[in-house]
């Protein structure tokens, strides 16, 4: 291991020894100060995001502002980590929540600030310290976040950005100072990191891919569903794990819904991402665009039919595509991470539910129906970490975020996230 990386890990470990004893309320004050600094620099940091991964500047600024909201939520949150007294026959019976130590974050490029801070804020507030391995195209974002933590008054070593490649993750994770890891990324990357963590008996949290269903039933508000559906698929150029990727339409409303949906879909045209009116930028890298084209062709080879052709107009830009896909197409077992959507037709609620669940992933789903009983049917039946009724998927600091099946395990956001990287210590005495 490079000496500079070794030094940073040791620095994080030393910082933890002091940080774990800092009162929860004092940590919250530093989180609040950080939130204020992020808000003041949202335009500056938005430009960093756009330059690194092509996100439209308006969406990039919104990402930073969302980080501010999330951090303020934690800055004002109830201290659920204070010792908990349990009624029992013992004179002393308590649960103490003890931070684990240095936590490694392995984070992706699609939300360079949000993904990092969504993990790091509750981990640090719980008394841990954090080292970040960011995506290689997002070192600027990682360094900007580290500077804000220092400017806010966090002690050195509480949050550090490591400019390292993917090949160095194993060695870092195996280091004795690292006590846990949180990864947001692909199923493949998650399996590799979880395997290493498991061998070393270290806690892991995985937020992986998704192929979320957007289910439109015959009593839905079709105009609203069409408008929201296009945004749900094409926001961030479709490079979102909780993006709507499979549009499951009840056959009764296929002829009414599809024209409305296509009309809304075609409003997304790639333009200069630095223009605040742009609603669609390019993909983050040319090789990712290559991969999407290969998946598109694979889907067509197995019988998918073109509704709107996926047209590549530069190394990273596409006119968004939409295709009709039937059960059995192997593309349904993959995640499409870009501006390409799939349409499926279901006869009834039972078939729609079966289609929605018949994939390896289980991150989030959206159901459009006005009927309360039908809503309950899908709420109880969908195999996913989140179910949305008459709205697109979006994360909210107040509510748990995480998946099931191949979409990962563990909880981000909400008060539950404060307990992800702590040990529940039982204390009993006579």
Coordinates of C-alpha atoms in Angstrom, one line a residue:
X1 CA 0.0 0.0 0.0
X2 CA 1.2 3.5 -0.8
X3 CA 2.5 5.3 2.2
X4 CA 0.2 8.3 1.6
X5 CA -2.9 6.0 1.7
X6 CA -1.6 4.2 4.8
X7 CA -1.1 7.5 6.5
X8 CA -4.6 8.6 5.8
X9 CA -6.1 5.4 7.2
X10 CA -4.0 5.7 10.3
X11 CA -5.1 9.4 10.6
X12 CA -8.8 8.4 10.3
X13 CA -8.2 5.8 13.0
X14 CA -6.6 8.3 15.4
X15 CA -9.3 10.8 14.7
X16 CA -12.0 8.2 15.6
X17 CA -10.5 7.7 19.1
X18 CA -11.4 11.3 19.9
X19 CA -14.5 11.8 17.7
X20 CA -16.4 8.8 19.2
X21 CA -16.5 10.7 22.5
X22 CA -17.8 14.0 21.1
X23 CA -21.4 14.6 22.2
X24 CA -24.1 13.9 19.6
X25 CA -25.3 17.5 19.7
X26 CA -21.9 18.9 19.0
X27 CA -21.5 16.7 16.0
X28 CA -24.9 17.9 14.8
X29 CA -23.7 21.5 14.9
X30 CA -20.9 20.7 12.6
X31 CA -23.3 18.9 10.2
X32 CA -25.5 22.0 10.2
X33 CA -22.5 24.2 9.4
X34 CA -21.5 21.9 6.6
X35 CA -25.0 22.1 5.2
X36 CA -24.9 25.9 5.2
X37 CA -21.6 25.8 3.3
X38 CA -22.9 23.4 0.7
X39 CA -25.9 25.6 0.1
X40 CA -23.8 28.7 -0.3
X41 CA -21.6 26.9 -2.9
X42 CA -24.3 24.9 -4.7
X43 CA -23.7 26.7 -8.1
X44 CA -19.9 26.2 -7.8
X45 CA -20.3 22.5 -6.9
X46 CA -23.0 22.1 -9.5
X47 CA -20.4 23.1 -12.2
X48 CA -18.0 20.5 -10.8
X49 CA -20.6 17.8 -11.2
X50 CA -21.5 18.8 -14.7
X51 CA -17.9 19.0 -15.9
X52 CA -17.2 15.6 -14.4
X53 CA -20.1 13.6 -15.6
X54 CA -22.3 15.7 -18.0
X55 CA -25.3 16.1 -15.7
X56 CA -27.4 19.2 -16.8
X57 CA -26.4 22.1 -14.6
X58 CA -29.9 22.7 -13.2
X59 CA -30.0 19.0 -12.0
X60 CA -26.5 19.2 -10.7
X61 CA -27.3 22.3 -8.6
X62 CA -30.5 20.6 -7.3
X63 CA -28.4 17.6 -6.3
X64 CA -26.2 19.8 -4.0
X65 CA -29.3 21.5 -2.6
X66 CA -30.8 18.2 -1.8
X67 CA -27.6 17.3 0.1
X68 CA -28.3 20.5 2.2
X69 CA -31.8 19.4 3.0
X70 CA -30.6 15.9 4.0
X71 CA -27.8 17.2 6.2
X72 CA -30.2 19.7 7.9
X73 CA -32.5 16.7 8.6
X74 CA -29.7 15.0 10.5
X75 CA -28.6 18.2 12.2
X76 CA -32.0 18.4 13.8
X77 CA -32.7 14.6 14.2
X78 CA -33.6 12.9 17.5
X79 CA -30.6 11.2 19.1
X80 CA -31.6 7.6 18.7
X81 CA -28.1 6.5 19.8
X82 CA -28.3 7.6 23.4
X83 CA -28.2 4.7 25.9
X84 CA -31.6 2.9 25.9
X85 CA -32.9 1.7 29.3
X86 CA -34.8 -1.6 29.2
X87 CA -37.2 -2.6 31.9
X88 CA -36.0 -5.9 33.4
X89 CA -35.3 -7.7 36.7
X90 CA -31.7 -6.2 36.6
X91 CA -30.7 -3.0 38.4
X92 CA -28.8 -2.1 35.2
X93 CA -30.2 -3.1 31.8
X94 CA -29.3 -0.8 28.9
X95 CA -28.4 -0.9 25.2
X96 CA -25.5 1.3 24.2
X97 CA -24.9 2.1 20.6
X98 CA -21.1 2.2 19.9
X99 CA -19.6 3.5 16.6
X100 CA -17.5 0.9 14.8
X101 CA -14.6 3.1 13.6
X102 CA -13.2 3.9 10.2
X103 CA -15.8 3.2 7.4
X104 CA -14.9 3.0 3.8
X105 CA -17.3 4.5 1.2
X106 CA -17.1 3.2 -2.4
X107 CA -19.2 5.6 -4.3
X108 CA -20.4 6.1 -7.9
X109 CA -20.3 8.9 -10.5
X110 CA -24.0 9.3 -11.2
X111 CA -24.7 11.5 -8.1
X112 CA -21.2 12.6 -7.1
X113 CA -22.3 14.6 -4.0
X114 CA -25.6 13.0 -3.0
X115 CA -24.4 9.4 -2.8
X116 CA -21.3 10.3 -0.8
X117 CA -23.1 12.6 1.7
X118 CA -26.1 10.3 2.0
X119 CA -23.7 7.6 3.3
X120 CA -21.2 9.8 5.1
X121 CA -23.5 12.1 7.1
X122 CA -25.2 9.5 9.3
X123 CA -22.0 7.4 9.6
X124 CA -20.1 10.4 10.9
X125 CA -22.9 11.7 13.1
X126 CA -23.0 8.2 14.7
X127 CA -19.3 8.7 15.7
X128 CA -17.5 7.0 12.9
X129 CA -14.8 8.5 10.6
X130 CA -15.0 8.0 6.8
X131 CA -12.5 7.5 4.0
X132 CA -13.9 7.8 0.5
X133 CA -13.0 5.9 -2.7
X134 CA -14.9 7.9 -5.3
X135 CA -15.4 7.1 -9.0
X136 CA -12.2 8.0 -10.9
X137 CA -13.9 10.8 -12.9
X138 CA -15.2 12.4 -9.7
X139 CA -12.1 13.1 -7.7
X140 CA -12.9 16.8 -7.9
X141 CA -16.3 16.2 -6.2
X142 CA -14.6 14.1 -3.5
X143 CA -12.0 16.8 -2.8
X144 CA -14.6 19.5 -2.6
X145 CA -16.6 17.6 0.0
X146 CA -13.5 17.0 2.1
X147 CA -12.7 20.8 2.0
X148 CA -16.2 21.6 3.2
X149 CA -16.0 19.3 6.2
X150 CA -12.7 20.9 7.2
X151 CA -14.1 24.4 6.6
X152 CA -17.1 23.6 8.7
X153 CA -14.8 22.8 11.6
X154 CA -14.7 19.0 11.6
X155 CA -11.4 17.7 13.0
X156 CA -8.9 16.5 10.4
X157 CA -9.3 12.8 9.7
X158 CA -13.0 12.7 10.1
X159 CA -13.6 12.7 6.3
X160 CA -10.9 12.0 3.8
X161 CA -11.0 11.6 0.0
X162 CA -8.7 8.9 -1.3
X163 CA -7.7 9.4 -4.9
X164 CA -7.3 5.7 -5.7
X165 CA -8.4 3.3 -8.4
X166 CA -10.7 0.3 -8.3
X167 CA -7.8 -2.1 -8.0
X168 CA -6.8 -0.6 -4.6
X169 CA -10.1 -1.1 -2.9
X170 CA -9.4 -4.7 -1.8
X171 CA -6.1 -3.7 0.0
X172 CA -7.8 -0.8 1.7
X173 CA -10.8 -2.8 2.8
X174 CA -8.5 -5.5 4.2
X175 CA -6.6 -2.9 6.2
X176 CA -6.9 -3.4 10.0
X177 CA -8.2 0.2 10.5
X178 CA -11.3 -0.3 8.3
X179 CA -14.3 -1.6 10.3
X180 CA -17.0 -1.5 7.6
X181 CA -17.8 -0.5 4.1
X182 CA -20.7 1.1 2.2
X183 CA -20.9 0.7 -1.5
X184 CA -23.2 2.2 -4.1
X185 CA -22.7 0.7 -7.5
X186 CA -23.2 -2.3 -9.7
X187 CA -24.2 -5.8 -8.7
X188 CA -20.8 -7.1 -9.7
X189 CA -18.9 -4.4 -7.7
X190 CA -21.2 -5.1 -4.7
X191 CA -20.6 -8.8 -4.8
X192 CA -16.8 -8.3 -4.9
X193 CA -16.7 -5.8 -2.0
X194 CA -19.2 -7.9 0.1
X195 CA -17.0 -11.0 -0.5
X196 CA -13.9 -9.2 0.8
X197 CA -15.8 -7.7 3.8
X198 CA -17.2 -11.1 4.6
X199 CA -13.9 -12.8 4.6
X200 CA -12.6 -10.2 7.0
X201 CA -15.8 -10.2 9.1
X202 CA -16.5 -6.5 8.4
X203 CA -19.9 -4.9 8.2
X204 CA -21.1 -4.1 4.7
X205 CA -24.0 -2.0 3.3
X206 CA -24.8 -2.4 -0.4
X207 CA -27.0 -0.1 -2.6
X208 CA -26.9 -1.7 -6.0
X209 CA -28.7 -1.6 -9.3
X210 CA -32.4 -1.7 -10.1
X211 CA -34.8 -2.2 -13.0
X212 CA -37.8 -0.5 -11.5
X213 CA -41.3 -1.0 -12.8
X214 CA -43.6 2.0 -13.5
X215 CA -47.1 0.3 -13.5
X216 CA -49.9 2.2 -15.2
X217 CA -53.4 0.7 -14.6
X218 CA -56.7 1.5 -16.3
X219 CA -57.9 3.9 -13.7
X220 CA -54.7 6.0 -13.6
X221 CA -54.4 9.7 -14.4
X222 CA -52.8 9.0 -17.8
X223 CA -51.7 12.6 -18.5
X224 CA -49.9 12.8 -15.2
X225 CA -48.4 9.3 -15.5
X226 CA -47.1 10.1 -19.0
X227 CA -45.4 13.3 -17.9
X228 CA -43.9 11.9 -14.7
X229 CA -43.0 8.6 -16.4
X230 CA -40.8 10.4 -19.0
X231 CA -39.0 12.3 -16.2
X232 CA -38.7 9.2 -14.1
X233 CA -36.9 7.4 -17.0
X234 CA -34.7 10.3 -18.4
X235 CA -33.7 12.4 -15.4
X236 CA -29.9 12.3 -15.1
X237 CA -29.9 10.8 -18.6
X238 CA -31.4 7.6 -17.2
X239 CA -28.3 7.0 -15.1
X240 CA -30.2 6.4 -11.9
X241 CA -30.6 3.2 -10.0
X242 CA -34.2 4.1 -9.1
X243 CA -35.1 5.3 -12.5
X244 CA -38.3 3.9 -14.0
X245 CA -36.9 1.4 -16.5
X246 CA -39.8 -1.0 -17.3
X247 CA -43.2 0.6 -18.1
X248 CA -45.9 -2.0 -17.4
X249 CA -49.1 -0.8 -19.0
X250 CA -52.5 -2.4 -18.6
X251 CA -53.8 -3.5 -22.0
X252 CA -57.0 -1.6 -21.6
X253 CA -55.2 1.8 -21.7
X254 CA -52.3 1.0 -24.0
X255 CA -53.8 2.9 -26.9
X256 CA -54.6 5.9 -24.8
X257 CA -51.4 6.0 -22.7
X258 CA -48.7 5.3 -25.2
X259 CA -49.2 8.3 -27.5
X260 CA -49.2 10.6 -24.4
X261 CA -46.1 9.0 -23.1
X262 CA -44.3 9.1 -26.4
X263 CA -45.1 12.8 -26.7
X264 CA -43.7 13.6 -23.3
X265 CA -40.6 11.3 -23.9
X266 CA -39.7 13.2 -27.1
X267 CA -39.4 16.5 -25.1
X268 CA -36.1 15.2 -23.8
X269 CA -33.4 16.3 -26.3
X270 CA -29.7 16.3 -25.5
X271 CA -28.2 19.9 -25.4
X272 CA -25.4 21.8 -23.7
X273 CA -25.4 20.6 -20.1
X274 CA -24.1 24.0 -18.9
X275 CA -27.3 25.6 -20.1
X276 CA -29.9 25.8 -17.2
X277 CA -32.7 25.1 -19.6
X278 CA -31.2 21.7 -20.7
X279 CA -33.2 18.7 -19.5
X280 CA -31.0 16.0 -21.0
X281 CA -27.2 15.8 -21.1
X282 CA -24.9 13.1 -22.3
X283 CA -23.9 9.9 -20.5
X284 CA -21.0 10.1 -18.1
X285 CA -18.5 8.3 -20.4
X286 CA -18.2 7.0 -23.9
X287 CA -17.7 3.4 -22.9
X288 CA -21.0 3.5 -20.9
X289 CA -22.7 4.7 -24.1
X290 CA -21.1 1.7 -25.9
X291 CA -22.5 -0.7 -23.3
X292 CA -26.0 0.8 -23.7
X293 CA -25.9 0.4 -27.5
X294 CA -24.9 -3.3 -27.1
X295 CA -27.8 -3.9 -24.7
X296 CA -30.2 -2.2 -27.1
X297 CA -29.0 -4.5 -30.0
X298 CA -29.2 -7.5 -27.7
X299 CA -32.8 -6.7 -26.8
X300 CA -33.7 -6.3 -30.5
X301 CA -32.0 -9.6 -31.4
X302 CA -34.3 -11.3 -28.9
X303 CA -37.5 -9.9 -30.3
X304 CA -37.9 -6.4 -28.8
X305 CA -39.6 -3.9 -31.1
X306 CA -38.7 -0.3 -31.5
X307 CA -41.2 2.3 -30.4
X308 CA -38.7 5.2 -30.5
X309 CA -35.2 4.4 -31.9
X310 CA -32.2 4.9 -29.7
X311 CA -30.0 7.3 -31.8
X312 CA -26.4 8.0 -30.8
X313 CA -25.5 11.5 -31.9
X314 CA -22.0 11.9 -30.2
X315 CA -19.6 9.9 -28.1
X316 CA -21.9 10.3 -25.1
X317 CA -25.2 11.7 -26.3
X318 CA -28.4 9.9 -27.4
X319 CA -31.8 10.8 -28.6
X320 CA -33.6 8.6 -26.0
X321 CA -35.0 5.3 -27.1
X322 CA -38.1 3.3 -26.1
X323 CA -38.8 -0.3 -27.0
X324 CA -41.6 -2.9 -26.6
X325 CA -40.3 -6.0 -24.7
X326 CA -42.0 -9.3 -23.9
X327 CA -41.4 -11.7 -21.1
X328 CA -38.5 -14.0 -21.8
X329 CA -36.3 -11.4 -23.3
X330 CA -32.9 -11.7 -21.5
X331 CA -32.6 -7.9 -21.4
X332 CA -35.1 -7.9 -18.6
X333 CA -32.6 -9.6 -16.3
X334 CA -30.2 -6.6 -16.8
X335 CA -30.1 -3.0 -15.8
X336 CA -30.3 -0.4 -18.5
X337 CA -28.3 2.5 -17.2
X338 CA -29.0 5.2 -19.8
X339 CA -31.8 6.9 -21.9
X340 CA -33.5 3.7 -23.0
X341 CA -36.8 2.5 -21.7
X342 CA -38.9 -0.7 -22.0
X343 CA -42.6 -1.0 -22.4
X344 CA -44.5 -4.2 -21.4
X345 CA -48.2 -4.9 -21.7
X346 CA -50.2 -6.7 -18.9
X347 CA -53.7 -8.0 -19.1
X348 CA -54.6 -7.4 -15.5
X349 CA -53.2 -6.6 -12.0
X350 CA -52.0 -10.1 -11.4
X351 CA -50.0 -10.2 -14.6
X352 CA -48.6 -6.7 -13.9
X353 CA -47.4 -7.8 -10.5
X354 CA -45.9 -10.9 -11.8
X355 CA -44.0 -9.0 -14.5
X356 CA -42.8 -6.4 -12.0
X357 CA -41.4 -9.1 -9.6
X358 CA -39.9 -11.4 -12.3
X359 CA -36.4 -9.8 -12.3
X360 CA -33.3 -10.2 -10.0
X361 CA -33.7 -6.6 -8.7
X362 CA -35.9 -5.2 -5.9
X363 CA -35.1 -1.5 -5.4
X364 CA -38.2 0.6 -6.0
X365 CA -41.5 0.5 -7.9
X366 CA -44.2 3.0 -8.9
X367 CA -47.9 2.1 -9.3
X368 CA -50.5 4.4 -10.8
X369 CA -54.1 3.7 -9.7
X370 CA -56.8 5.6 -7.9
X371 CA -58.3 2.5 -6.3
X372 CA -57.3 1.9 -2.7
X373 CA -57.7 -1.8 -2.9
X374 CA -55.5 -2.1 -5.9
X375 CA -52.9 0.1 -4.2
X376 CA -52.9 -2.3 -1.3
X377 CA -52.6 -5.3 -3.6
X378 CA -49.3 -3.9 -5.1
X379 CA -48.0 -2.5 -1.8
X380 CA -48.2 -6.0 -0.3
X381 CA -47.1 -7.8 -3.4
X382 CA -44.2 -5.9 -4.9
X383 CA -40.8 -7.2 -4.0
X384 CA -38.9 -3.9 -3.5
X385 CA -37.5 -1.7 -0.8
X386 CA -39.8 1.1 -1.8
X387 CA -43.3 1.3 -3.3
X388 CA -44.6 4.6 -4.7
X389 CA -48.2 5.3 -5.4
X390 CA -49.0 7.8 -8.1
X391 CA -45.6 9.3 -8.0
X392 CA -42.1 8.6 -9.3
X393 CA -39.4 7.2 -7.1
X394 CA -37.2 9.7 -5.2
X395 CA -35.3 9.4 -2.0
X396 CA -36.4 11.5 1.1
X397 CA -34.1 11.9 4.1
X398 CA -37.0 11.1 6.5
X399 CA -37.6 7.6 5.0
X400 CA -35.4 4.5 4.8
X401 CA -33.8 3.9 1.4
X402 CA -32.5 0.5 0.3
X403 CA -33.3 -2.6 -1.7
X404 CA -33.9 -6.3 -1.6
X405 CA -32.8 -9.3 -3.8
X406 CA -29.9 -8.3 -6.0
X407 CA -30.5 -4.6 -5.3
X408 CA -28.5 -4.9 -2.0
X409 CA -29.1 -4.7 1.7
X410 CA -28.9 -2.3 4.5
X411 CA -30.5 1.1 5.1
X412 CA -29.6 4.6 4.1
X413 CA -31.4 7.7 5.1
X414 CA -33.9 8.1 8.0
X415 CA -33.0 7.6 11.6
X416 CA -32.4 3.9 10.9
X417 CA -29.2 4.9 9.0
X418 CA -27.7 6.1 12.2
X419 CA -27.6 2.5 13.5
X420 CA -26.0 0.9 10.4
X421 CA -22.4 1.3 11.5
X422 CA -22.7 1.0 15.3
X423 CA -22.6 -2.0 17.6
X424 CA -25.5 -2.5 19.9
X425 CA -23.8 -3.2 23.3
X426 CA -25.9 -4.8 26.0
X427 CA -25.1 -3.7 29.5
X428 CA -26.6 -5.8 32.4
X429 CA -25.9 -5.6 36.2
X430 CA -27.2 -6.5 39.6

